[in-house]
Coordinates of C-alpha atoms in Angstrom, one line a residue:
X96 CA 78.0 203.5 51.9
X97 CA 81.8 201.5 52.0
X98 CA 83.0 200.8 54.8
X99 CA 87.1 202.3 55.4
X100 CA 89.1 199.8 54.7
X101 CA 90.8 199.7 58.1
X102 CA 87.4 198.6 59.6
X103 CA 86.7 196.3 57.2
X104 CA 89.9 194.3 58.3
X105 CA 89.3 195.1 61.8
X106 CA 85.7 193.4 61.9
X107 CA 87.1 189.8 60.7
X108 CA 89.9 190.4 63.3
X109 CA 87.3 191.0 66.4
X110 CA 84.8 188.0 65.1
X111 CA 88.3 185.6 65.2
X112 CA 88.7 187.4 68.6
X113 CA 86.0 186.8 70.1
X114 CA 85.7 183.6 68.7
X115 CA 88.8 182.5 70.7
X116 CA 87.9 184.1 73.9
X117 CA 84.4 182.5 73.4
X118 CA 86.2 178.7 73.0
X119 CA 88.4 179.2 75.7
X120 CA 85.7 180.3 78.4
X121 CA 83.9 177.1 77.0
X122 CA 86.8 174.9 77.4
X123 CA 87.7 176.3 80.6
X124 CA 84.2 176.7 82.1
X125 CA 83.4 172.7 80.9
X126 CA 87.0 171.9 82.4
X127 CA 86.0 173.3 85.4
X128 CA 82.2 172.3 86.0
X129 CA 82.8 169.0 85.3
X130 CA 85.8 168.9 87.5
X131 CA 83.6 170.5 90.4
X132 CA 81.0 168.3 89.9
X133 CA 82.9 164.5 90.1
X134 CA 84.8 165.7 93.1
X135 CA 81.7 167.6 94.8
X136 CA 80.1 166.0 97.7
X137 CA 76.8 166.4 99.6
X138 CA 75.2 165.2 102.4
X139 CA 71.9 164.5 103.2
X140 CA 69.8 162.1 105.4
X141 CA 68.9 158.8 103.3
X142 CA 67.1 155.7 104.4
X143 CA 67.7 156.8 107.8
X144 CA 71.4 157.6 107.5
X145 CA 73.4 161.0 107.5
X146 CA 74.8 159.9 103.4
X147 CA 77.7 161.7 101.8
X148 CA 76.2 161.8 98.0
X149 CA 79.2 161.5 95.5
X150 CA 78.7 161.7 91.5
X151 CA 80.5 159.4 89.1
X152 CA 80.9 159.1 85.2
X153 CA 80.8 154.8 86.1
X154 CA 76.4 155.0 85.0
X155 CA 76.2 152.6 88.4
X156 CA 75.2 153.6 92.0
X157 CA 77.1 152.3 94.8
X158 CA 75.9 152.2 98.1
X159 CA 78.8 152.0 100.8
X160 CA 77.0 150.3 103.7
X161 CA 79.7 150.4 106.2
X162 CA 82.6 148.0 107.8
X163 CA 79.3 146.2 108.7
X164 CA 77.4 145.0 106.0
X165 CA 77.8 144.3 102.6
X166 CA 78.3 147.5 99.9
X167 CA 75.3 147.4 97.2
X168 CA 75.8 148.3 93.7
X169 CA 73.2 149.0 91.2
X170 CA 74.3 149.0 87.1
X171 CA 73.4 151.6 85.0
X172 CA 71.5 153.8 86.6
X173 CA 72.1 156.6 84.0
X174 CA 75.0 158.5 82.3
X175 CA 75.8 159.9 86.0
X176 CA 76.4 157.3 88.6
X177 CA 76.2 157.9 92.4
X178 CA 78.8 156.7 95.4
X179 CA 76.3 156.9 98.4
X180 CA 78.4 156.2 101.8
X181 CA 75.8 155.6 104.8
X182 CA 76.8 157.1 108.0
X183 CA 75.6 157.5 111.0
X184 CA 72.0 156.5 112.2
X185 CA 69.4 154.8 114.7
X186 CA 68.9 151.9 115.2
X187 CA 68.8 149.4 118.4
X188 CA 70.5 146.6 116.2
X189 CA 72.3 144.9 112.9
X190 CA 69.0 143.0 112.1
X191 CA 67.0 145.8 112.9
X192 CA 68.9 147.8 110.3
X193 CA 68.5 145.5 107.9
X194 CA 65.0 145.0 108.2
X195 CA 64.3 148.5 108.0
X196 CA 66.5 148.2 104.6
X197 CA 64.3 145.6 103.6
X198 CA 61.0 147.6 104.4
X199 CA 62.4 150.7 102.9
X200 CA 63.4 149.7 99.3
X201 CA 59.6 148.0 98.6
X202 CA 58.7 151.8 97.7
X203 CA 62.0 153.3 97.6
X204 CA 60.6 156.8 95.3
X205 CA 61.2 158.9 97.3
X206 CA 64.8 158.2 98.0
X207 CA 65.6 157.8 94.5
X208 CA 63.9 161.1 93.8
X209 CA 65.6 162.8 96.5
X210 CA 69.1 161.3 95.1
X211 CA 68.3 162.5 91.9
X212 CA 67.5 166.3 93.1
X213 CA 70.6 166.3 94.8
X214 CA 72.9 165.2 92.1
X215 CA 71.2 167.7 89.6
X216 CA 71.5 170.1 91.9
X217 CA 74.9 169.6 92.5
X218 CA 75.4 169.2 88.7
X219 CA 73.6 173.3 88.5
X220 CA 76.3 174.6 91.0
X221 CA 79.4 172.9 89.3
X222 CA 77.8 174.6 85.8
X223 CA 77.1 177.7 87.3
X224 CA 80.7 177.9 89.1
X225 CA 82.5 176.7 85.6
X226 CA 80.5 179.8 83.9
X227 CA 82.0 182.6 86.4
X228 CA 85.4 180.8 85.4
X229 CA 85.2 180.7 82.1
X230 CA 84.0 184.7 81.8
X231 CA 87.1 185.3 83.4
X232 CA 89.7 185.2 79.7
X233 CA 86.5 187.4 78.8
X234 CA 87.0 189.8 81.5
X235 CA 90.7 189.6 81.6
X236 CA 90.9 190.5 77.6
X237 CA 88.6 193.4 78.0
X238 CA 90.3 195.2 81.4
X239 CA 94.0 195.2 79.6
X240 CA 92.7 197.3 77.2
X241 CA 94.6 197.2 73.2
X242 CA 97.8 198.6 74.3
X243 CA 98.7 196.6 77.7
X244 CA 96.9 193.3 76.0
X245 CA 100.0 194.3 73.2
X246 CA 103.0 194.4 76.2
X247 CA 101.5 191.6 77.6
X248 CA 101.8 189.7 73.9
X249 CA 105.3 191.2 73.6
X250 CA 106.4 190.0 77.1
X251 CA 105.4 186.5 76.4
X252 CA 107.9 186.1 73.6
X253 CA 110.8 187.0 75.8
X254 CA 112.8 184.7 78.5
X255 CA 111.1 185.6 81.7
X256 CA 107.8 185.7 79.5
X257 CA 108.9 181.6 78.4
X258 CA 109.4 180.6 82.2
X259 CA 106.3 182.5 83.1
X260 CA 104.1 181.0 81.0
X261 CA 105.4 177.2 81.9
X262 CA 105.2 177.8 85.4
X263 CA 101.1 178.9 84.9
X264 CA 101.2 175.4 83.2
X265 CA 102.2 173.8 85.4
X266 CA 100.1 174.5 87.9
X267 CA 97.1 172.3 87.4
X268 CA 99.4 169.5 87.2
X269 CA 100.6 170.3 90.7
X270 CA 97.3 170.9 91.9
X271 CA 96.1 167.7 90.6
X272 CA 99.5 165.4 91.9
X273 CA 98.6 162.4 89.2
X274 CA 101.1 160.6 91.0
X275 CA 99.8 160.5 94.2
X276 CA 98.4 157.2 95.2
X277 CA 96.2 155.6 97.5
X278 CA 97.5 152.5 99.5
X279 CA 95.1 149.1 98.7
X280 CA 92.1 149.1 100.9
X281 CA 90.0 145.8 102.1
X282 CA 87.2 147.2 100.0
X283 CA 89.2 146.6 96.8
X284 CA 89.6 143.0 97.7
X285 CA 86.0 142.5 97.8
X286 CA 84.8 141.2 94.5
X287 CA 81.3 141.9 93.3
X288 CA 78.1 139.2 93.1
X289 CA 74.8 139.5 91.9
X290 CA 72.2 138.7 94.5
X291 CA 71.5 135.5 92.6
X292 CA 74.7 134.2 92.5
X293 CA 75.5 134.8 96.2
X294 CA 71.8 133.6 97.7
X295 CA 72.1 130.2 95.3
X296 CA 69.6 128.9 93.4
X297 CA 67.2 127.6 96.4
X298 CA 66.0 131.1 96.6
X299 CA 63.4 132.8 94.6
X300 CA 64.3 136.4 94.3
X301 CA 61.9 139.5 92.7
X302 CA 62.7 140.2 89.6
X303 CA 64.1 143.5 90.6
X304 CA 66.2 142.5 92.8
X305 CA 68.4 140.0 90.8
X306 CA 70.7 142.0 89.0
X307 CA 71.7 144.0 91.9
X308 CA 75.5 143.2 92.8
X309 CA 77.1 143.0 96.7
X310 CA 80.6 142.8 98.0
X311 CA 81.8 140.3 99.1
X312 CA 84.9 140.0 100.8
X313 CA 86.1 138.3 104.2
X314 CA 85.2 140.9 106.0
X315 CA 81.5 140.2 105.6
X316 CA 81.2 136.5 106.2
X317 CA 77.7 137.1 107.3
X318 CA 76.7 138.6 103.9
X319 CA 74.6 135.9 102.8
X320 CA 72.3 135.6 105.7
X321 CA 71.8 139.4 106.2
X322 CA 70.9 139.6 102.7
X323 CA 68.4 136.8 103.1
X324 CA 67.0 138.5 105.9
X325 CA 66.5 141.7 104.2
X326 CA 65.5 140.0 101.0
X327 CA 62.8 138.2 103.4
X328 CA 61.5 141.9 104.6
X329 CA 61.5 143.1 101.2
X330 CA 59.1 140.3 99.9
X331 CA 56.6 139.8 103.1
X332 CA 56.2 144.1 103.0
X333 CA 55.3 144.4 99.4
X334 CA 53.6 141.8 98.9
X335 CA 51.1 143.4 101.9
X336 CA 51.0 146.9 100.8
X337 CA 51.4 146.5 97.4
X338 CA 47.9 143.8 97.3
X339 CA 46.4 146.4 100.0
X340 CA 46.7 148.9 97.8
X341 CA 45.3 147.6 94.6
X342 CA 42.3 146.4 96.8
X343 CA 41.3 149.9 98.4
X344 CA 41.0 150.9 94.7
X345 CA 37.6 148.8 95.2
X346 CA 37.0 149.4 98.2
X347 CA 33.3 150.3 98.8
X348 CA 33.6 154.0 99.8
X349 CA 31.1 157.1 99.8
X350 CA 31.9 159.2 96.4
X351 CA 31.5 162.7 96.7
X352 CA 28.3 164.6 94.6
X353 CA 28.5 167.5 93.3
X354 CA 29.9 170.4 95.2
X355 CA 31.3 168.0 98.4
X356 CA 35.0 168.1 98.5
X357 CA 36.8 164.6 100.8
X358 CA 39.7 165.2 103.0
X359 CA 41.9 162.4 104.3
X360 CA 43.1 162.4 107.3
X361 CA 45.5 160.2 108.4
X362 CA 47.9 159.8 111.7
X363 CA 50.0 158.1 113.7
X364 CA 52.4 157.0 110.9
X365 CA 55.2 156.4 112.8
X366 CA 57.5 156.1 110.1
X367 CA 55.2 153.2 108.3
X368 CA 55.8 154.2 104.5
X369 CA 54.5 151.3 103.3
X370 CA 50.9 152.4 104.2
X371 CA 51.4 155.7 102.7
X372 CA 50.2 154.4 98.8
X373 CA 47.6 152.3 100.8
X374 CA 46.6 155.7 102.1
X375 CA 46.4 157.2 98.7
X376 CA 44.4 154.5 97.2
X377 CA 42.0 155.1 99.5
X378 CA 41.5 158.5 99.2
X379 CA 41.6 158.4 95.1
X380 CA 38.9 155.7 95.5
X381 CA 36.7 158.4 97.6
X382 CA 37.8 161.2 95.3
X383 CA 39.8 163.2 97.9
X384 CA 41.9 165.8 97.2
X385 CA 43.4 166.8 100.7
X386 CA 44.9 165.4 103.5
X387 CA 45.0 166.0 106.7
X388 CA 47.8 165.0 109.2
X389 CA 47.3 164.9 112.8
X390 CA 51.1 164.1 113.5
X391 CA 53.2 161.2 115.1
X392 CA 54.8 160.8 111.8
X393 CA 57.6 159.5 113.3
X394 CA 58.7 158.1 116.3
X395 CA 61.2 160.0 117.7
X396 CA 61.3 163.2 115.9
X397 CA 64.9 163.0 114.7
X398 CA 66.2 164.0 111.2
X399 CA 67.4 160.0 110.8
X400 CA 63.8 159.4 109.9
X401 CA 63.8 161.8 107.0
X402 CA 62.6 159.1 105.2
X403 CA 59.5 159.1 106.4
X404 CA 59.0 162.8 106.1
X405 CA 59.9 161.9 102.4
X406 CA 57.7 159.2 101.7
X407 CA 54.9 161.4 102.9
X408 CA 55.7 164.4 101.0
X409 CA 56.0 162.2 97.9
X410 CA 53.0 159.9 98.0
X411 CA 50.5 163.2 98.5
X412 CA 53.2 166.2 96.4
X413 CA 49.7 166.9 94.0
X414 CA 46.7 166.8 96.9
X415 CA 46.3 170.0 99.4
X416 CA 48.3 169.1 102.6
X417 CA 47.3 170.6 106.0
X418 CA 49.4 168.8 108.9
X419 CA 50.4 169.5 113.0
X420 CA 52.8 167.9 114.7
X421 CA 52.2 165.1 117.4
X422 CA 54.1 164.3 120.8
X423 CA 56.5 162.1 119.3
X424 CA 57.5 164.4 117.0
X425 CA 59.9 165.8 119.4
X426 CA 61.1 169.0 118.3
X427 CA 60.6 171.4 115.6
X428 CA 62.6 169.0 112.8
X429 CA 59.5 167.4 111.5
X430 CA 57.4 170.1 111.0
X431 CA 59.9 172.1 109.4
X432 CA 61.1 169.1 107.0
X433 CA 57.4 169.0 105.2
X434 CA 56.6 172.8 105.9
X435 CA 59.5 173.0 103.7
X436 CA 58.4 170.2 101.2
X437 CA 55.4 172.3 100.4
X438 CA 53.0 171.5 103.5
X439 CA 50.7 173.9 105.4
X440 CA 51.8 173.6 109.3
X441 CA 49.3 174.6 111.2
X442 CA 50.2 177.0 113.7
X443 CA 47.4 178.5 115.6
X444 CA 46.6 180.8 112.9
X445 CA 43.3 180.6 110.8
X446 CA 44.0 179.5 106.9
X447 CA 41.2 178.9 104.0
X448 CA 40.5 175.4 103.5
X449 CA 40.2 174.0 100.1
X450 CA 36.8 172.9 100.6
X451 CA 35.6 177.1 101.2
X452 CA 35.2 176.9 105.2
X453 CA 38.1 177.8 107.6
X454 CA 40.7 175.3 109.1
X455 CA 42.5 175.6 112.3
X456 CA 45.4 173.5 114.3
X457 CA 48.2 173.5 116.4
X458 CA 51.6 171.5 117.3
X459 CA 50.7 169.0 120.1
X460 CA 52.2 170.9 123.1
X461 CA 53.4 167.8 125.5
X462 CA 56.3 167.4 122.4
X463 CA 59.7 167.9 123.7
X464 CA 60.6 171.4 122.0
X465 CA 57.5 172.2 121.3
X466 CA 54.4 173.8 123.7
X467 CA 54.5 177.1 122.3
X468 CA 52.1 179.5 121.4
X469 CA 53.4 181.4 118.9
X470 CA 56.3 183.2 120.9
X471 CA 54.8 182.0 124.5
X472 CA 56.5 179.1 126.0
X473 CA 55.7 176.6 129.0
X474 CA 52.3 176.3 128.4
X475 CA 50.2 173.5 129.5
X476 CA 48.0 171.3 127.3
X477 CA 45.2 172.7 129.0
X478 CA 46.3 176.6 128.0
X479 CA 47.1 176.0 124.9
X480 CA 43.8 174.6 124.2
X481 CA 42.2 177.6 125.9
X482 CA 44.3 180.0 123.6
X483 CA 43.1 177.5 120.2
X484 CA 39.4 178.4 121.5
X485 CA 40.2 181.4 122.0
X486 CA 41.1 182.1 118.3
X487 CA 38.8 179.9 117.0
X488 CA 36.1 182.2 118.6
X489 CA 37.5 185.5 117.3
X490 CA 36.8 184.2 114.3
X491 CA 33.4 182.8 115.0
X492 CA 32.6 186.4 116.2
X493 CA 33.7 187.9 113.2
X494 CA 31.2 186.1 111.2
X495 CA 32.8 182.6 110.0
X496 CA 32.8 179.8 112.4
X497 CA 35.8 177.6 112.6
X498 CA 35.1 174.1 110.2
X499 CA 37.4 171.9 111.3
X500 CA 40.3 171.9 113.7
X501 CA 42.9 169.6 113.6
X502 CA 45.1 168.6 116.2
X503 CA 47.1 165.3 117.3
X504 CA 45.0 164.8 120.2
X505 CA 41.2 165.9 119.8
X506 CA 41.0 166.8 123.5
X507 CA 43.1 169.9 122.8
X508 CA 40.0 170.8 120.7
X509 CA 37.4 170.0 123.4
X510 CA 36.8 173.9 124.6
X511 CA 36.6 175.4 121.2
X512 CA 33.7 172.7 120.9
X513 CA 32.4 173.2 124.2
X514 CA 32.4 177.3 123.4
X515 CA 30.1 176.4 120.3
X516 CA 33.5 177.9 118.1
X517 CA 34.0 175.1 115.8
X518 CA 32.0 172.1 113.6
X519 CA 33.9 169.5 113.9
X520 CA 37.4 168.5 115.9
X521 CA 39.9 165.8 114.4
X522 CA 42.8 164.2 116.1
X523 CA 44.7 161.1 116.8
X524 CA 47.0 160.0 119.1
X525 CA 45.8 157.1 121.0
X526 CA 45.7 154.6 118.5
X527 CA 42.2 153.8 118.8
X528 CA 39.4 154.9 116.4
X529 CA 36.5 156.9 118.5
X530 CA 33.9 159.0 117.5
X531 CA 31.7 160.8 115.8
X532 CA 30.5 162.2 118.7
X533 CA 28.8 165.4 119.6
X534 CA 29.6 168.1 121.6
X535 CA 26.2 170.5 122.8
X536 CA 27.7 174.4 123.6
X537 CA 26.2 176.2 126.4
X538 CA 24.3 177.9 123.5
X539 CA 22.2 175.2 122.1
X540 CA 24.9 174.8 119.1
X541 CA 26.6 171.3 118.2
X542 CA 30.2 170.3 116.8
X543 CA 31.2 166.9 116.8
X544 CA 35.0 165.4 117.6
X545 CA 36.4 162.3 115.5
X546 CA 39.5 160.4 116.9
X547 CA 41.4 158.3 114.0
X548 CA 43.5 155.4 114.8
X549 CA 47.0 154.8 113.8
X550 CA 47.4 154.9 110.2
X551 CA 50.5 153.3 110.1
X552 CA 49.3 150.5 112.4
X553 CA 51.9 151.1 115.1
X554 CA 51.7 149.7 118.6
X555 CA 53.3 152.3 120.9
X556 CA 55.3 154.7 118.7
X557 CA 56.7 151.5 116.4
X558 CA 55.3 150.9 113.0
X559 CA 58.0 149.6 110.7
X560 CA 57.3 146.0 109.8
X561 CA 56.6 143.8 106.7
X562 CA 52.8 144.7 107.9
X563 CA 51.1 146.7 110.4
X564 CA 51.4 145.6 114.0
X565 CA 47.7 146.7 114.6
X566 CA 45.1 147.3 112.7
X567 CA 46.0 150.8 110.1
X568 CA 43.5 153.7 110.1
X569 CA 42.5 156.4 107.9
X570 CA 39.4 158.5 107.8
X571 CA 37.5 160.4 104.8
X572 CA 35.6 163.8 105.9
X573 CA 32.9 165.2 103.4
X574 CA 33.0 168.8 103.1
X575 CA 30.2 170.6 101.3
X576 CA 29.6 174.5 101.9
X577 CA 32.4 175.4 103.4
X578 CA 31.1 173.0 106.2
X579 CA 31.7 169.4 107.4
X580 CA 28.7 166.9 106.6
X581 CA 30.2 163.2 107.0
X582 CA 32.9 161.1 108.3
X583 CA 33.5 157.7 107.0
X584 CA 36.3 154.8 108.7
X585 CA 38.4 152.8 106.9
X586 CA 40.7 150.3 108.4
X587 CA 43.0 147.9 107.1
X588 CA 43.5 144.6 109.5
X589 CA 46.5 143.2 110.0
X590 CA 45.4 140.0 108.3
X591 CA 44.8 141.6 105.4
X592 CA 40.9 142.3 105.2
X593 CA 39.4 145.4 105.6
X594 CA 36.7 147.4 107.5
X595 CA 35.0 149.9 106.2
X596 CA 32.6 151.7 108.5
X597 CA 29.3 153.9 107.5
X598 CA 29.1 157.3 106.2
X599 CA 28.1 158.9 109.5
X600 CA 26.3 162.7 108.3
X601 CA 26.9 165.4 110.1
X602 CA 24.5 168.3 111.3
X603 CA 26.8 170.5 113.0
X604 CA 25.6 174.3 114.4

């Protein structure tokens, strides 16, 4: 059949049509979610700072240290640059900061991947936003309808149409006030230098770091010598926990056989992300594929130390995680922050355990904030470890006795042991490594308790350092029917060598 002549000119007309209104939402859209995006902002907390996260067509990342220090820039990081400007932290003093700089960027990952999810992120939002813009010509074109689109057309070609239509052009230029500008600032006096050409030639400087720039300027007359001292930091820390590292890869440690599955439990970290990949070569060596985290992750709880939280998340993102929260954890910050990043909080309630038993744990109680049970607050230590036995022998009543609990301190554990309601009790908190040893219910049955020092080798609650300030801790638990069968030590000394204890088998029940 022919199609009537009027529609066969009308079809051409619509396809032109539409291919208009299809350019101009692209145009517009792009206009718009590119414009969104360079003059978006976001903040988050980065190496320990509340950061304002900026996105820039320059391919370099700035980072705006403050009236301080010296402003980093590194060069083509990408077709999208970064401005990151640090703001408020932490921290007891200038050369603290800087050390912690230092200690940060030998595995720096986890910032970088958490930079990089907010500027895509960022990037989504801007495109999404640009779409509903450029739909609106769409929209527009298909509401007037034929005949008002036609007085609109008509209206356009007459005077007030003319001054209509250039004052709607005008407007972005008034919006955008291109001649506006801002007065000279002391940052634009500052002139960038590579690290090599500021620190001289008398020092030998890792290969990554040489092509990174600073600014200099006289406002930062102490540039050189805070960069030496970070640069120092930076060298003495990787070179530890990067050698520690590729050792525990060796390291003589109890593989599991068939049908065993490893846990690894670490604690204690207080904010020591340089053991974190000392951690995980560990654990790959004895084929585990969990880990467990009695808490103290950080030292004071507050969302500064994000970066801890972050390493953490990172260095274990493909292993089952279990964790609690210890006393220095102060608050409910820290156990949100990796509940979020895809952890398993324990919270009093019973969950499977990847190795086919059941796993139990709660948030140490004596943590500012914290103490709850469930909804319950003001409990003592003492009631909330009644109330953990007290679940943990519902559950041995309904037929499944309670593998393993974890908690920061293993004393909160001690009466689910003593009620014959669970295998095996893992903590941490005192630093010190104790244990296995058993606990004899008034019904004849055994479960043991296992106390792992600090894995981030902290004395008090301080672990940040170019290498542990005690010896660092981790432990590897053998798993096989559901049930816990060994527990095996491994420390890292702060000289360097290591200690790696006995498989110690367990007959619990």
């Amino acid at each position: 059949m022919t199609p009537a002549p009027g529609r066969a000119r009308t079809l051409p007309r619509r396809l032109a049509v539409g291919a208009v209104l299809l350019a101009v939402g692209v145009l517009l859209g792009g206009s718009v979610a590119v414009s969104l995006f360079l003059t978006s902002s976001r903040t988050v907390v980065l190496v320990g700072h509340d950061t304002v996260v900026r996105p820039t067509l320059t391919g370099d990342a700035v980072v705006e240290t403050g009236p301080l220090l010296p402003d980093f820039r590194f060069r083509d990081v990408g077709p999208v640059g970064v401005d990151l400007a640090l703001g408020k932290t932490e921290v007891g003093s200038i050369e603290e900061l800087v050390d912690r700089y230092g200690f940060i960027a030998t595995d720096p990952t986890a910032q970088v991947g958490k930079v990089r999810d907010v500027v895509v992120d960022m990037a989504v939002t801007a495109a999404l936003r640009g779409l509903a813009v450029g739909l609106v010509p769409v929209a527009v074109y298909l509401l007037l309808g034929r005949h008002r689109r036609g007085e609109l057309f008509r209206g356009v070609r007459s005077r007030q149409g003319v001054v209509a239509l250039a004052l709607l052009l005008t407007l972005p230029v008034l919006v955008w006030q291109p001649w506006e500008s801002d007065e000279e600032t002391q940052e634009e006096q500052g002139t960038w230098q590579t690290l090599a050409d500021l620190v001289g030639p008398d020092v030998t400087l890792p290969a990554e770091a040489r092509d990174i720039e600073v600014r200099v300027g006289p406002v930062t007359t102490e540039t050189k010598k805070l960069v030496l001292s970070a640069i120092d930091t930076y060298d003495r820390s990787k070179a530890f926990y990067s050698t520690a590292a590729e050792q525990a890869a060796d390291l003589d440690v109890r593989e599991p056989q068939e049908g065993e599955t490893v846990a690894l439990l670490v604690s204690d970290r207080h904010d020591n992300i340089g053991m974190d990949r000392v951690a995980r070569a560990i654990g790959e060596a004895a084929g585990a594929t969990v880990v467990l985290d009695a808490g103290d992750d950080t030292s004071t709880g507050q969302p500064w130390e994000a970066f801890s939280l972050d390493s953490l998340a990172g260095t274990f993102e493909d292993w089952d995680r279990f964790g609690v929260a210890g006393n220095h954890d102060h608050g409910t910050f820290v156990s949100t922050y990796l509940a979020d990043a895809g952890w398993t909080m324990l919270d009093g309630d019973v969950v499977d355990a990847p190795w086919g038993g059941t796993l139990m744990g709660v948030d140490d109680p004596r943590s500012s904030g914290l103490g709850n049970w469930r909804d319950e607050s003001g409990l003592s230590f003492a009631e909330v470890g009644t109330r953990l036995a007290d679940a943990a022998c519902a559950e041995a009543e309904d037929g499944e006795r309670v593998s393993t609990l974890l908690v920061h301190d293993a004393n909160l554990g001690r009466e689910a042991l003593e009620r014959g309601c669970a295998d095996l009790v893992v903590g941490g908190h005192t630093h010190v490594h104790s244990g296995p040893d058993p606990v004899e219910a008034e019904d004849g049955t055994v479960g043991w308790t296992w106390t792992n020092g600090t894995t981030g080798g902290a004395a008090y609650a301080i672990a940040v350092g170019s290498k542990p300030r005690r010896d660092a801790e981790v432990s590897l638990i053998t798993y096989a029917d559901g049930r816990p069968i060994g527990l095996q030590l491994v420390r890292l000394r702060t000289d360097g060598s290591w200690v790696v204890g006995d498989w110690s088998p367990l007959e619990p029940g």
